[in-house]
């Protein structure tokens, strides 16, 4: 919860592949759900997001095209935070 204590809290994008067999995608959802009340407290809900990427494995950078798509999505999200 320390990450969400600032005003505004840091922008946090959690990126999780649904095909990850190392880290369970449900853990990312649990993390987002645990942090959500801290972000919502002062109306900063948009500074916290969970991006679940269908089929993305743990070693997601191995697929160059898929990795580039994820990178663009991440970049666009952070651009929206300014």
Coordinates of C-alpha atoms in Angstrom, one line a residue:
X1 CA 0.0 0.0 0.0
X2 CA 3.0 2.3 0.4
X3 CA 3.1 2.8 -3.4
X4 CA -0.4 4.4 -3.3
X5 CA 0.3 6.8 -0.5
X6 CA 1.4 9.8 -2.6
X7 CA -0.9 12.6 -3.7
X8 CA -1.4 11.8 -6.4
X9 CA -0.3 8.2 -6.1
X10 CA 2.3 7.0 -8.7
X11 CA 0.8 5.8 -11.9
X12 CA 0.9 2.1 -11.8
X13 CA 0.3 -0.2 -14.8
X14 CA 0.3 -3.9 -14.0
X15 CA 1.0 -5.9 -17.1
X16 CA 0.2 -9.7 -16.9
X17 CA 0.0 -12.3 -19.5
X18 CA -2.9 -14.7 -19.3
X19 CA -0.7 -17.4 -20.7
X20 CA 1.9 -17.0 -18.0
X21 CA 2.7 -20.3 -16.4
X22 CA 5.2 -18.8 -13.9
X23 CA 3.1 -16.1 -12.3
X24 CA -0.6 -16.8 -12.0
X25 CA -2.6 -14.0 -13.7
X26 CA -5.0 -14.1 -10.7
X27 CA -2.2 -12.7 -8.5
X28 CA -2.1 -9.6 -10.7
X29 CA -5.9 -9.2 -10.3
X30 CA -5.5 -9.6 -6.5
X31 CA -2.8 -7.0 -6.4
X32 CA -4.9 -4.5 -8.4
X33 CA -7.9 -5.2 -6.2
X34 CA -5.9 -4.6 -3.0
X35 CA -4.5 -1.3 -4.3
X36 CA -7.8 0.0 -5.8
X37 CA -9.2 1.5 -2.6
X38 CA -6.0 3.6 -2.1
X39 CA -6.3 5.0 -5.6
X40 CA -10.0 5.5 -5.4
X41 CA -9.7 7.4 -2.1
X42 CA -8.8 10.7 -3.8
X43 CA -10.3 10.1 -7.2
X44 CA -7.1 8.7 -8.8
X45 CA -8.6 5.4 -10.2
X46 CA -7.2 6.0 -13.6
X47 CA -3.7 6.0 -12.3
X48 CA -4.0 2.3 -11.5
X49 CA -4.7 -0.2 -14.3
X50 CA -4.3 -3.9 -14.9
X51 CA -3.6 -5.0 -18.5
X52 CA -4.2 -8.7 -19.0
X53 CA -2.8 -9.7 -22.3
X54 CA -4.5 -12.7 -23.8
X55 CA -2.1 -15.6 -24.4
X56 CA 1.0 -13.7 -23.4
X57 CA 3.5 -16.1 -21.7
X58 CA 6.0 -15.3 -19.0
X59 CA 8.8 -14.8 -21.5
X60 CA 6.7 -12.4 -23.6
X61 CA 9.7 -10.6 -25.3
X62 CA 10.5 -13.8 -27.4
X63 CA 7.7 -12.9 -29.9
X64 CA 8.9 -9.6 -31.4
X65 CA 5.6 -8.5 -32.9
X66 CA 3.6 -9.3 -29.8
X67 CA 6.3 -7.6 -27.6
X68 CA 6.1 -4.4 -29.7
X69 CA 2.3 -4.3 -29.5
X70 CA 2.6 -4.6 -25.7
X71 CA 5.3 -1.9 -25.5
X72 CA 3.1 0.5 -27.6
X73 CA 0.1 -0.1 -25.3
X74 CA 2.3 0.5 -22.2
X75 CA 3.7 3.7 -23.7
X76 CA 0.2 5.0 -24.6
X77 CA -1.0 4.3 -21.1
X78 CA 1.8 6.3 -19.5
X79 CA 1.3 9.2 -22.0
X80 CA -2.3 9.4 -20.7
X81 CA -1.0 9.9 -17.2
X82 CA 0.6 13.3 -18.0

